[in-house]
XYZ file of C-alpha atoms in Angstrom:
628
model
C 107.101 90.939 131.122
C 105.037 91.362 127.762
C 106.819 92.970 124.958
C 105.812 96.668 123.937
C 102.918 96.322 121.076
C 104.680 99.062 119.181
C 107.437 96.810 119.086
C 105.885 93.466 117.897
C 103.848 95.798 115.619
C 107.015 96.704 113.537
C 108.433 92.923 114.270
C 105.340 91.766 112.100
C 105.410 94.683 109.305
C 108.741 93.530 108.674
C 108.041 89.916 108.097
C 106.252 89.347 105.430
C 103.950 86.238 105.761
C 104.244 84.603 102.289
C 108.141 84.614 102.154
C 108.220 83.098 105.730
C 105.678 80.218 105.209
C 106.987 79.808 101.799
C 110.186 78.330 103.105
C 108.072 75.300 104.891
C 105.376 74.719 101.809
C 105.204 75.617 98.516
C 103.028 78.516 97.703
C 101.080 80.097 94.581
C 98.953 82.853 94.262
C 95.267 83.080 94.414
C 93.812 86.144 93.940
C 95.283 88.219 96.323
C 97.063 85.764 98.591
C 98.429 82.837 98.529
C 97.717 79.254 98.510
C 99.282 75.787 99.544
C 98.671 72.419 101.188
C 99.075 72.986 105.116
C 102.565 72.552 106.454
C 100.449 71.198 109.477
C 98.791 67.866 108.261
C 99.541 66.146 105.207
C 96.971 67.092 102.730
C 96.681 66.642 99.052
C 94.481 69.327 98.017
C 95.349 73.113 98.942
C 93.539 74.496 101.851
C 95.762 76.987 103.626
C 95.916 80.354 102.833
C 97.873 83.219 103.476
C 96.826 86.794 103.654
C 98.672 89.605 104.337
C 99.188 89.466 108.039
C 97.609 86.044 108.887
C 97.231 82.703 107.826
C 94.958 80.105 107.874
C 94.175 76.365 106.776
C 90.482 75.531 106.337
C 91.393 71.828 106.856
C 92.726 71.740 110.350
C 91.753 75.335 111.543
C 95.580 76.526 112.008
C 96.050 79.996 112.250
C 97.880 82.869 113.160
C 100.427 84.976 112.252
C 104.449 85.574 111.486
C 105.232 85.285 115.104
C 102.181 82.076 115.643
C 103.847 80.553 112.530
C 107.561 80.114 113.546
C 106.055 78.537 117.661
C 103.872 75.631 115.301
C 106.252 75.295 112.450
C 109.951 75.174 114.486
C 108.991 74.346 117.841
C 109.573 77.015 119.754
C 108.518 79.203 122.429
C 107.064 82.855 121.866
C 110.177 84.366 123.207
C 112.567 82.021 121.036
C 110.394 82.802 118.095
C 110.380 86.616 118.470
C 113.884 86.152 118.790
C 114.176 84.629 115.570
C 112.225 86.733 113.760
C 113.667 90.290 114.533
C 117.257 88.752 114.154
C 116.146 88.017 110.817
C 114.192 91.653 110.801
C 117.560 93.469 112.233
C 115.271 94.677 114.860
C 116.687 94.143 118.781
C 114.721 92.597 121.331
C 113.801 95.337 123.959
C 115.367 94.331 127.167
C 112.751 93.827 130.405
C 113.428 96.819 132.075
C 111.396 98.513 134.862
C 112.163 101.579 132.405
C 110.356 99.387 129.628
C 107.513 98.784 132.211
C 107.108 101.976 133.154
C 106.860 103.192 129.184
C 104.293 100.400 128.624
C 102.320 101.670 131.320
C 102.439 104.853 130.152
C 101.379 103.803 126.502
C 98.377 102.215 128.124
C 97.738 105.374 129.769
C 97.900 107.704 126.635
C 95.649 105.518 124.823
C 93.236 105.760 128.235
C 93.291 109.565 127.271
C 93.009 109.487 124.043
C 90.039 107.527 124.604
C 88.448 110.017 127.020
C 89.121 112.963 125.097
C 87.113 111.065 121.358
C 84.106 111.079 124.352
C 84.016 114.664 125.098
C 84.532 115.900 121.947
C 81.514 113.571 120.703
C 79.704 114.639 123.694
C 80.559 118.395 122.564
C 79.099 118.003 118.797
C 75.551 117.500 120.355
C 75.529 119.765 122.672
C 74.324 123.433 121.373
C 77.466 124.707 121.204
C 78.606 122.215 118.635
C 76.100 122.700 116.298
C 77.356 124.270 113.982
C 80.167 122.274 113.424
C 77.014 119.186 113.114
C 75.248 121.509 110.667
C 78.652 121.432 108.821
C 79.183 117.761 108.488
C 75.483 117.120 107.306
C 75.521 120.138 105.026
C 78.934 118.012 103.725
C 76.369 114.989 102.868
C 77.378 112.727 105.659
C 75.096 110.775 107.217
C 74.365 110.253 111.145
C 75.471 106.832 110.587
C 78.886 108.117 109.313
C 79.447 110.662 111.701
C 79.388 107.877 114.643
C 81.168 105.469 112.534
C 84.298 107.834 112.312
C 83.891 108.938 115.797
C 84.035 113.117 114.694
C 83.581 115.217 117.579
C 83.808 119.183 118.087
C 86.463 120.420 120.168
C 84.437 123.562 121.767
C 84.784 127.192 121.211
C 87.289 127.983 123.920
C 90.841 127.737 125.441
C 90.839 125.363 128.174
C 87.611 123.441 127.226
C 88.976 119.776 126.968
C 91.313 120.273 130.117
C 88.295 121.468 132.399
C 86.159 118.165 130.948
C 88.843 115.769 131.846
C 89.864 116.710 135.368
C 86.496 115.373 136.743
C 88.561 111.573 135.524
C 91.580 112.406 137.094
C 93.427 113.656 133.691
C 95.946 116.168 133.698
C 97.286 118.708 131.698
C 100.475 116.640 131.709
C 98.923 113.927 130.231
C 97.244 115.485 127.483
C 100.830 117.109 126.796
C 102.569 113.356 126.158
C 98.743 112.252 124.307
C 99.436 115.314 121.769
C 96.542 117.246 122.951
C 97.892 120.500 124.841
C 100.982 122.397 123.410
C 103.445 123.478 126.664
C 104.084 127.018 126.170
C 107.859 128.725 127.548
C 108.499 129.646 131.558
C 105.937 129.604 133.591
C 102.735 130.374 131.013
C 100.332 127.562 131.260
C 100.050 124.945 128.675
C 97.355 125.632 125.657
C 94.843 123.639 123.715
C 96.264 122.286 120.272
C 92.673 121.786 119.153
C 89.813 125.080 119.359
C 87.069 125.782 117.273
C 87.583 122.703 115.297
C 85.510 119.920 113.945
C 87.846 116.300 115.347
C 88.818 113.810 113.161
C 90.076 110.518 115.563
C 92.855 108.735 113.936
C 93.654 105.624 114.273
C 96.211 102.496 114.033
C 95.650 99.406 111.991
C 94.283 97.845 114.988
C 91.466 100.459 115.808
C 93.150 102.115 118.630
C 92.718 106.123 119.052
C 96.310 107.385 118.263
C 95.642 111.154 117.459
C 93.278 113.760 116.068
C 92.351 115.808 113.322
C 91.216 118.789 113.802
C 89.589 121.161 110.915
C 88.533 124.623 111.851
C 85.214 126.019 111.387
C 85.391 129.533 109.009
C 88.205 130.941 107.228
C 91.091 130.649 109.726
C 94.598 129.068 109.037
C 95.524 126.426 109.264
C 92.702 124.642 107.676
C 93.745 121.619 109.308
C 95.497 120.512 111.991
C 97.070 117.290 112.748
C 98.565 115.723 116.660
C 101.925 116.195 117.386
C 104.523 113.102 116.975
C 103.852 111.481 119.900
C 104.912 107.993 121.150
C 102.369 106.640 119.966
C 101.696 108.330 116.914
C 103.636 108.723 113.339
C 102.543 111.101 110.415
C 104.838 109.450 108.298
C 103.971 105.459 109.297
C 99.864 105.901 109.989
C 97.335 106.683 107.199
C 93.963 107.819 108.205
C 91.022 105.176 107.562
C 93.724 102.200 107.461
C 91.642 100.470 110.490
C 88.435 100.353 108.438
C 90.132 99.797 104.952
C 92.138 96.895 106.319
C 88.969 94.911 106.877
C 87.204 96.202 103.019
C 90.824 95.040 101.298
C 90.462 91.517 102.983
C 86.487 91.345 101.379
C 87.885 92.450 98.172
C 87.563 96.225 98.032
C 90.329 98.432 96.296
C 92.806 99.982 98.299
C 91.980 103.593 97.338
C 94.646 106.964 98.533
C 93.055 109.691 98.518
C 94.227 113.448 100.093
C 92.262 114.282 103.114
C 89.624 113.099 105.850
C 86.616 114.103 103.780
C 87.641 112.437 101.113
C 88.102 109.717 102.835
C 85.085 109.667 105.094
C 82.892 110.497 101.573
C 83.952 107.717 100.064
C 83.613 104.747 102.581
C 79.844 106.341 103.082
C 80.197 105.671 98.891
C 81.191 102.188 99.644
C 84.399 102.412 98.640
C 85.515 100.885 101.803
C 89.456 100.664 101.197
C 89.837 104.565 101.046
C 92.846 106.050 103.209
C 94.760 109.410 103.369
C 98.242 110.150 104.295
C 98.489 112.457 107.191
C 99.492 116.265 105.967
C 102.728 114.953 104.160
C 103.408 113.650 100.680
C 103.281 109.521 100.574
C 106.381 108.058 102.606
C 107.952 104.495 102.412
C 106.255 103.030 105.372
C 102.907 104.359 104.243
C 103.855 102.791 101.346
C 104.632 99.418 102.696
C 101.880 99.530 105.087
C 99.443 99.979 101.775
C 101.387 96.845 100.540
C 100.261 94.824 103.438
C 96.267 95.673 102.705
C 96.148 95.080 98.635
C 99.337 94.090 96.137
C 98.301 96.976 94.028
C 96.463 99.949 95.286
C 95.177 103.037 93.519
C 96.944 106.547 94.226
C 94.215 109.267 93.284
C 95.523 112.656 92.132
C 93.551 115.683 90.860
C 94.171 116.321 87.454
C 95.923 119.443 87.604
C 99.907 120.240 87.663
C 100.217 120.135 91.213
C 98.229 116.199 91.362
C 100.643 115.360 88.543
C 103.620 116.408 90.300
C 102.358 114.435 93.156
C 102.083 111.569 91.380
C 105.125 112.026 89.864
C 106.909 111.804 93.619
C 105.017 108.627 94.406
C 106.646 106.952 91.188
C 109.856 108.054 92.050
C 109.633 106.577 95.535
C 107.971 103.532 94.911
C 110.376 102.472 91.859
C 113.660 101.236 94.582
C 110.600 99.229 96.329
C 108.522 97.776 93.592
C 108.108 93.648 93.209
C 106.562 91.195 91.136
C 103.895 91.219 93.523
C 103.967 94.918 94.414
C 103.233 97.597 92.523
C 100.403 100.752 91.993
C 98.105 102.124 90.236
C 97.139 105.971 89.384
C 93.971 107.503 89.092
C 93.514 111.106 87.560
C 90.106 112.935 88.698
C 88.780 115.548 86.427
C 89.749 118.980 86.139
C 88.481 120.619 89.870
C 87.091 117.701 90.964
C 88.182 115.733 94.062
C 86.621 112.450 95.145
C 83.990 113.895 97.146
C 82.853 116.523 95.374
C 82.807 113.842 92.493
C 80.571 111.265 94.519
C 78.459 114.321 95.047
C 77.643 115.130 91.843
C 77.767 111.734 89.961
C 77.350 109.497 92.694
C 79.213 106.034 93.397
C 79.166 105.012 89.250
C 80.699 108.264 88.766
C 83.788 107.643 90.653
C 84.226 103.996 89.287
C 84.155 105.481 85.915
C 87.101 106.934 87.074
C 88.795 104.072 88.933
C 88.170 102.107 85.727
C 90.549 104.739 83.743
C 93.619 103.849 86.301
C 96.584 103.638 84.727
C 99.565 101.918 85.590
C 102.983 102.756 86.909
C 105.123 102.147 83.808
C 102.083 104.718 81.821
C 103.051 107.225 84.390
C 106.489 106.772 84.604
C 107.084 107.253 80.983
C 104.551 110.447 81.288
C 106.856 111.735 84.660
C 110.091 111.102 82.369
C 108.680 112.210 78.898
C 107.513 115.714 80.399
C 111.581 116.497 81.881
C 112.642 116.311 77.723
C 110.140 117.630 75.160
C 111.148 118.496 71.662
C 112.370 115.641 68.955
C 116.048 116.661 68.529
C 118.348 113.978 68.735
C 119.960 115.397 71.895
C 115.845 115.401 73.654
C 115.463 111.855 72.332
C 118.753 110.275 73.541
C 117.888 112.091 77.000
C 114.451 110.661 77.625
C 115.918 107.132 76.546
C 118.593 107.387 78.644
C 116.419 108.279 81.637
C 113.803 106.198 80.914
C 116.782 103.027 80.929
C 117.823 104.483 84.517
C 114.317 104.665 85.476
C 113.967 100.852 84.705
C 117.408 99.982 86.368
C 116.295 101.308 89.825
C 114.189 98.431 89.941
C 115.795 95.815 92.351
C 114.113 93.012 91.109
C 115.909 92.053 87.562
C 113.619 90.257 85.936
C 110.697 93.109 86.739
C 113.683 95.994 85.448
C 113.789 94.077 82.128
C 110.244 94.165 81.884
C 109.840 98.016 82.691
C 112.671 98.539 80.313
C 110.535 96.749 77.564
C 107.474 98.636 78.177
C 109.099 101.682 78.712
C 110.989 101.578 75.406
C 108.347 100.922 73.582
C 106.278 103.166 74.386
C 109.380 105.548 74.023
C 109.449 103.839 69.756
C 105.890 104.070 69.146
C 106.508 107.997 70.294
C 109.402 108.549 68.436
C 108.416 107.030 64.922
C 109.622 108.899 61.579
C 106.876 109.131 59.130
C 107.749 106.451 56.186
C 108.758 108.493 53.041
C 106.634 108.514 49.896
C 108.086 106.525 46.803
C 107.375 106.762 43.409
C 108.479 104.634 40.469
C 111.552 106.232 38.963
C 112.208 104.054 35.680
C 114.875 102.453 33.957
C 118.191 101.511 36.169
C 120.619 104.175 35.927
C 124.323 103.425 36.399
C 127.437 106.272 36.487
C 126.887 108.938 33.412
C 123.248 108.553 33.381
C 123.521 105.135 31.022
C 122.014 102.325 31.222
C 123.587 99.527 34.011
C 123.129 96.109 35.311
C 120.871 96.052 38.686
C 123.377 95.481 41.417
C 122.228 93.191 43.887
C 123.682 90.818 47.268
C 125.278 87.530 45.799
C 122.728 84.305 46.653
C 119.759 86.725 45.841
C 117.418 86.850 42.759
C 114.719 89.298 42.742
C 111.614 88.391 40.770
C 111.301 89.464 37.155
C 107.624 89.554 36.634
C 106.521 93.801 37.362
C 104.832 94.209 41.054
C 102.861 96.835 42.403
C 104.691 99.626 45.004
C 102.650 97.546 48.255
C 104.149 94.474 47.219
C 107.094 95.520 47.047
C 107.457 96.834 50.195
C 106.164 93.623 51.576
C 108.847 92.000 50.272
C 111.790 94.330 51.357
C 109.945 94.221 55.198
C 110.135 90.122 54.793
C 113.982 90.842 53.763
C 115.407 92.874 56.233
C 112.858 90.966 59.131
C 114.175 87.363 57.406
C 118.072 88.525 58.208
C 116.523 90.059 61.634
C 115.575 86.827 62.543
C 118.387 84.470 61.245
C 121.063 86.790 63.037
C 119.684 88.370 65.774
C 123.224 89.489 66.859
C 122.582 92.399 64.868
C 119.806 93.793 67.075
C 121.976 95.734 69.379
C 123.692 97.644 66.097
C 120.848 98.481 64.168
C 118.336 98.231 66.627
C 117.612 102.595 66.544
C 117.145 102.208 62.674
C 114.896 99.490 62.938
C 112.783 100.508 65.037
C 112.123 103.679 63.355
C 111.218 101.798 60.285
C 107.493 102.315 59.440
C 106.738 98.690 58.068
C 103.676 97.617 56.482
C 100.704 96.735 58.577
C 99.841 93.369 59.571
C 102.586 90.661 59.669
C 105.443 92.702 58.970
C 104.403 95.376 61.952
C 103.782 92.814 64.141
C 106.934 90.727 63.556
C 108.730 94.049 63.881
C 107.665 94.323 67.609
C 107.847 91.524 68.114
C 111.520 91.280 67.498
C 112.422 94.765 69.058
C 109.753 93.206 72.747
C 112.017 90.110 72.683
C 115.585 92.051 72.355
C 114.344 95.035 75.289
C 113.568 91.808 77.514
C 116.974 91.455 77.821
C 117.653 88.475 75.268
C 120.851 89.480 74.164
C 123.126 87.724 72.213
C 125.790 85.094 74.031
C 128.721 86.269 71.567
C 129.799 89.175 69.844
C 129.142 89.803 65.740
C 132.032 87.162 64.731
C 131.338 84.789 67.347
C 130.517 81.387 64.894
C 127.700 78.728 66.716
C 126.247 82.235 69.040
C 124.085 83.417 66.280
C 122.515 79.904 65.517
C 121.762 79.462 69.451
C 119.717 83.042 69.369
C 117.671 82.282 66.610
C 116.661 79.210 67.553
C 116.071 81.047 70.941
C 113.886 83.596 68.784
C 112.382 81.377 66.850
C 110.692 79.517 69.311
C 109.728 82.839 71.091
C 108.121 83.680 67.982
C 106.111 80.428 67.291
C 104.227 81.178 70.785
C 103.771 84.734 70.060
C 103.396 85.373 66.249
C 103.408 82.058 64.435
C 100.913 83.585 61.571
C 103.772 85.832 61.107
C 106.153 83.610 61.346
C 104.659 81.123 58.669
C 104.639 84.244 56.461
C 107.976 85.403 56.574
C 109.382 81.548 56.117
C 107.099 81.205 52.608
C 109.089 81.266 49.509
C 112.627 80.865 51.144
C 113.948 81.071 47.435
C 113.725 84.595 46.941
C 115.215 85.457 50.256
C 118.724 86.958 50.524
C 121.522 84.645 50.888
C 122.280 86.362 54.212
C 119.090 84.821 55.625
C 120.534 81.826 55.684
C 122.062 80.456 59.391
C 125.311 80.068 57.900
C 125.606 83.342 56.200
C 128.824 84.971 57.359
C 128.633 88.046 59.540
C 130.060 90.933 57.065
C 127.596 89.803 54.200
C 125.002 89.691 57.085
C 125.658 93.064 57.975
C 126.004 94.731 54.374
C 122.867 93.187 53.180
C 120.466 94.062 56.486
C 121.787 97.683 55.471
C 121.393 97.502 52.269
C 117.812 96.540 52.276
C 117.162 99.217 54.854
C 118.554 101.788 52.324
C 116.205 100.747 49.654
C 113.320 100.728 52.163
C 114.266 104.256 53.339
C 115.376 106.361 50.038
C 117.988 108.975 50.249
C 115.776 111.726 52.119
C 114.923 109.399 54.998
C 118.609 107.784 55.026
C 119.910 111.236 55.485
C 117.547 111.925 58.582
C 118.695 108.905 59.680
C 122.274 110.235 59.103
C 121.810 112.982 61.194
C 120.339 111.305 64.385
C 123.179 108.970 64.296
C 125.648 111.539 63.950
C 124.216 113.332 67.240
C 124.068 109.902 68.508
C 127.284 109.446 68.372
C 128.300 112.830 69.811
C 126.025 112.945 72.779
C 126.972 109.354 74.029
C 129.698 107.367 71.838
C 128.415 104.942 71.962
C 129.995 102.140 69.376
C 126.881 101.265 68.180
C 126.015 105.011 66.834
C 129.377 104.563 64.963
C 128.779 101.378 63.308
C 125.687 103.185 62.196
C 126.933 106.588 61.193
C 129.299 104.038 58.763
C 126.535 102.365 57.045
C 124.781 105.022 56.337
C 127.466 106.923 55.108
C 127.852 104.314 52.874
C 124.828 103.759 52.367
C 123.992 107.632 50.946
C 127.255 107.764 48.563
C 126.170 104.096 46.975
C 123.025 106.106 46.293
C 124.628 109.644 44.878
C 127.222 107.228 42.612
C 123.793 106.022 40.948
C 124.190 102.507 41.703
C 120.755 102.009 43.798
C 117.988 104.207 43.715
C 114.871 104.725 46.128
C 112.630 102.484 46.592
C 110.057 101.917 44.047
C 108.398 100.152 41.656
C 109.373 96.911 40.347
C 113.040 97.822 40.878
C 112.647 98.099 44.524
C 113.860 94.476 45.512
């Protein structure tokens, strides 16, 4: 006996193709699938693909899919290979039961009426009853041509109608029951028509088969719409309308397009944006999600651009962060302002609504927007909130290596938010020491500053190439000043780009393999950095290496860790002045309160420091030629 399709349907949505083939031949992506020579005849040059559900070499014609693969590949029969697969799936086999035949038979039968019911209620919409529900769809710019292509129908006017057109084939009211079709009613009250009055809307599987209906009513009644019943063979939360039709415009290269309802989905294909589908009169679920997955690796999620379309999209990032991959993710698309895609088409046309698919933005953009909007304000306590949420955002990523790269792009977005205007500096004169009398410049041992006068830009060039010189030389110090350094507004150019460059290498997760004392770990991070650097900023690099003589002795790989420390602060004082250092002062003291963390402390310390070094007189602000 055959197995149920329903069941080899879900044995093949949970076996994805390129992990299983990958195992026999080495694969690499090509566009959208995924390429590699033919684990079927020795080849040299790559001919077999793999799609989404199929696979197939253009050298020796194999083909087929999951189930197909494991019968050619291993050897084994269809049942061995089925049994294979859903062990690895954690699906069980059904058993062959005359219970199983009899549901099988019954499956075929409900699809029988499903079938017969799409031809009345075509038949219906042309007769004069049903027109105005034609008058409707044309006066809602669809064509003829799309009104046959999505099979739309009209129920009739009256109770009864579909039962009384069916009997003639044998069909009864018991049947349309299971098909979702008739609602049974309590006692002994005859069973009633789900659909009346409406314009139908066929849905169907990924494999073209009549499943359910749509039904939207004509006028001003509620419900606007109405969808089938669950059924056996029908899902809200696992079917999406249009999938049959997109599934075909994803494999020629169309986007995979979500949209809200039938007419926008209907408006669109007749568009030719062939890869639209809707979800079924419930937010977006996990196996719509993965069943989007299986058409395109990233498809768009439009949302109207009010507050209820950004809370929507708001849900779909939260769902889809446990489930995203290196090669899944999505994208978001925000219509204007009372516009939904078909009114948009309407008015603008198809360029109109690529405009708009050309503005997408991606998940991490709307995460960060989702996350940003739960903690407004710029207090230290709505700062260390959103980071903290944005880090646990990141870490419900299952894939490591994509978390660290969410974290990165999450953080920074969450730095280039949170920047402190640099403060202005002036020069200030003569070196003042205790008493208001003259004193010797203090300085770090192993430095010289230059004697000849500089001008106030130059000077802050050369207190960026300081601090980023010890930055680089230690990076062990990223995770304790890492909050103060990013905050630092550096000169444009090199210095700004080294900066982010730094803080993009540390949020990928490159942390150091010691602790602050640990001899021989710093060396092995900055060489680590410094090659990182040479691929990604060697002009800046270059720059910050040229004339190593008037760098700090801390710079230097064998500097040891406490003159390390006191010098990266002590340049970061004379880049700041007193007014910023005390801002600074207070974020790490609420810092420090709202999460303990060690790091906030170490802080807190060196800027406390930091601030009474600069009320004893012996540093002032940055500025002038004493600013080095």
């Amino acid at each position: 006996m055959s197995l149920p399709p329903n069941f080899l349907d879900e044995l093949r949505l949970r076996t994805p193709l390129a992990p299983l083939i990958g195992r026999a031949t080495k694969l690499t992506r090509a566009g959208r699938q995924w390429r590699g020579c033919c684990p079927f005849h020795g080849e040299k040059s790559p001919s077999f693909y793999v799609y989404d559900d199929h696979y197939h070499c253009f050298g020796c014609g194999a083909h087929g899919d999951a189930i197909a693969f494991v019968m050619q590949n291993q050897g084994a029969s269809f049942p061995e290979a089925v049994e294979r697969l859903a062990a690895e799936a954690g699906l069980e086999v059904p058993k062959a039961t005359p219970q199983q035949a009899r549901r099988e038979a019954k499956q075929r039968d409900l699809h029988g009426v499903l079938d017969a019911a799409a031809e009345a209620f075509q038949r219906r919409l042309r007769l004069p009853e049903g027109r105005p529900a034609l008058d409707y769809l044309l006066r809602r710019g669809l064509t003829e041509e799309t009104i046959k292509k999505f099979g739309l129908g009209w129920s009739g006017g009256g109770r009864g109608v579909l039962a009384a057109d069916l009997k003639p084939l044998g069909i009864e009211p018991r049947q349309l029951i299971e098909a979702g079709l008739m609602r049974e009613n309590e006692g002994d009250a005859p069973p009633t028509d789900l659909y009346f009055n409406r314009v139908m809307f066929p849905i169907r599987d990924r494999r073209g088969r009549i499943i359910s209906f749509g039904g939207r009513i004509l006028g001003d009644g509620q419900p606007k719409y109405v969808n089938g019943p669950e059924t056996e063979l029908f899902s809200k939360r696992r079917n999406l309308y249009g999938v049959e039709l997109a599934r075909d415009a994803a494999f020629r290269g169309a986007p995979v397009l979500v949209v809200e309802g039938y007419m926008d989905v209907i408006a669109l294909h007749q568009a030719g944006f062939g890869g639209a589908v809707a979800p079924l009169g419930t937010a977006l679920t996990e196996d719509q999600l993965a069943e989007l997955w299986r058409l395109a690796p990233q498809p768009l999620l439009c949302f109207d651009g009010d507050t209820a379309g950004a809370k929507a999209a708001a849900r779909a990032a939260e769902l889809a962060l446990p489930l995203l991959a290196p090669e899944r993710s999505l994208s978001f698309v925000s219509l204007p302002a009372g516009e939904d895609p078909d009114t948009l088409v309407k008015r603008g046309g198809p360029p109109a609504f690529r405009a708009v698919l050309d503005a997408a933005k991606p998940l991490s953009d709307v995460l960060y927007g989702m996350v940003a909007r739960k903690f407004p304000g710029t207090t230290p306590e709505a700062r260390a909130a959103l980071r903290h949420e944005l880090e646990a955002s990141a870490a419900r990523i299952p894939d490591k290596l994509l978390a660290g790269e969410y974290r990165r792009a999450l953080l920074d977005q969450f730095f280039a938010a949170n920047r402190r205007p640099a403060p202005a500096f002036a020069p200030r004169g003569e070196w003042k020491g205790r008493g208001g009398k003259a004193a010797p410049r203090p300085g770090i041992p192993g430095f010289t500053p230059p004697r000849d006068p500089v001008d106030l830009s130059q000077v802050r060039q050369e207190q960026a190439r300081c601090l980023l010189a010890i930055t680089l030389a230690h990076p062990w110090l990223l995770p304790e000043v890492e909050e103060a350094f990013a905050a630092l507004e550096l000169p444009d150019g090199l210095p700004a780009r080294l900066q982010q460059a730094l803080l993009a290498w540390h949020h990928a997760g490159h942390l150091p393999h010691g602790h602050q004392g640990d001899q021989g770990a710093g060396p092995l991070d900055a060489a680590e950095l410094a090659r990182h650097l040479e691929e990604v900023e060697a002009e800046g690099l270059a720059w910050l290496r040229q004339s190593a003589r008037l760098l700090p002795a801390a710079a230097a790989p064998e500097a040891l860790p406490k003159l390390v420390a006191d010098s990266w602060w002590y340049f970061f004082g004379r880049f700041r002045g007193e007014a910023a250092l005390q801002a600074e002062r207070q974020a790490a003291l609420q810092d420090l309160a709202t999460t303990g963390n060690p790091a906030a402390q170490t802080r807190l310390i060196r800027l406390n420091e930091l601030i009474a070094a600069q009320r004893r007189g012996e540093f002032e602000d940055a500025g002038g030629e004493d600013a080095l």
